[in-house]
XYZ file of C-alpha atoms in Angstrom:
108
model
C -33.135 -4.997 -13.674
C -33.991 -3.516 -17.073
C -31.743 -6.078 -18.760
C -33.985 -8.780 -17.288
C -37.058 -6.895 -18.516
C -35.465 -6.720 -21.981
C -34.747 -10.465 -22.003
C -38.354 -11.259 -21.067
C -39.530 -8.855 -23.799
C -37.403 -10.788 -26.305
C -38.913 -14.071 -25.140
C -42.398 -12.665 -25.687
C -41.281 -11.712 -29.198
C -40.497 -15.374 -29.794
C -43.908 -16.145 -28.307
C -45.791 -14.036 -30.811
C -43.830 -15.568 -33.686
C -44.666 -19.033 -32.335
C -48.350 -18.122 -32.211
C -48.167 -16.959 -35.834
C -46.626 -20.294 -36.777
C -49.415 -22.172 -35.019
C -52.063 -20.019 -36.715
C -50.776 -21.179 -40.081
C -52.030 -24.720 -39.643
C -55.397 -24.260 -37.947
C -58.793 -22.695 -38.536
C -61.927 -21.740 -36.666
C -61.834 -21.246 -32.915
C -58.291 -22.528 -32.612
C -57.108 -19.852 -35.079
C -58.711 -17.147 -32.940
C -57.178 -18.567 -29.752
C -53.675 -18.556 -31.262
C -54.454 -15.077 -32.592
C -55.304 -13.940 -29.083
C -52.025 -15.430 -27.864
C -50.248 -13.521 -30.629
C -51.829 -10.227 -29.542
C -51.068 -10.814 -25.858
C -47.431 -11.711 -26.569
C -47.081 -8.793 -28.966
C -48.492 -6.329 -26.465
C -46.370 -7.611 -23.581
C -43.245 -7.668 -25.713
C -43.702 -4.051 -26.834
C -44.651 -2.865 -23.357
C -41.606 -4.493 -21.775
C -39.339 -3.155 -24.516
C -40.690 0.339 -23.892
C -40.022 -0.101 -20.177
C -36.465 -1.330 -20.759
C -35.499 1.579 -23.022
C -36.317 4.043 -20.286
C -32.836 3.345 -18.905
C -31.068 1.346 -21.636
C -29.811 2.936 -24.868
C -32.235 2.249 -27.738
C -29.302 1.469 -30.035
C -28.416 -1.446 -27.767
C -31.820 -2.508 -26.453
C -33.573 -2.840 -29.815
C -30.945 -5.096 -31.457
C -30.727 -7.224 -28.304
C -34.547 -7.531 -28.231
C -34.735 -8.550 -31.897
C -31.774 -10.892 -31.489
C -33.347 -12.700 -28.555
C -36.576 -12.952 -30.524
C -34.775 -14.263 -33.602
C -32.777 -16.880 -31.713
C -35.845 -17.976 -29.765
C -37.935 -18.195 -32.916
C -35.345 -20.349 -34.684
C -35.133 -22.675 -31.679
C -38.942 -22.921 -31.472
C -39.114 -23.533 -35.221
C -36.664 -26.404 -34.924
C -38.394 -27.889 -31.878
C -42.052 -27.511 -32.839
C -42.259 -26.911 -36.592
C -39.596 -29.410 -37.703
C -37.524 -26.749 -39.427
C -34.145 -27.941 -40.709
C -31.048 -28.028 -38.528
C -27.841 -27.522 -40.451
C -24.295 -26.578 -39.568
C -24.603 -23.156 -41.196
C -27.895 -22.409 -39.482
C -26.450 -23.229 -36.065
C -23.265 -21.321 -36.916
C -25.136 -18.129 -37.763
C -27.425 -18.395 -34.733
C -24.289 -18.786 -32.617
C -22.774 -15.653 -34.158
C -26.031 -13.824 -33.442
C -25.866 -14.886 -29.789
C -22.237 -13.732 -29.625
C -23.282 -10.373 -31.068
C -26.034 -9.984 -28.471
C -23.558 -10.729 -25.684
C -21.090 -8.293 -27.248
C -23.664 -5.499 -27.318
C -24.430 -6.141 -23.659
C -20.743 -6.032 -22.745
C -20.026 -2.736 -24.512
C -23.177 -1.014 -23.281
C -22.682 1.556 -20.512
């Protein structure tokens, strides 16, 4: 169950990065709304990470959390912010995903 909590925490990490990206291009009320989304995602991400590490080793949970957030942020950047897609970028994201899976497999 705590692996699921950790995955959701990583998705919220991508969410707060997405909100930061959206804040870059707006002002006024919209900036504050995206800022509120950032704070909500940040708080939920940290809370869920804290919950997950109650039973998962921190040395595994933290890299998995950051890895999920990094992969999600790259995917969101490509989809919504028109960031470049190149062979090397996809290659390294793939190796990051493989590393996340590897950490899960060797965790007790």
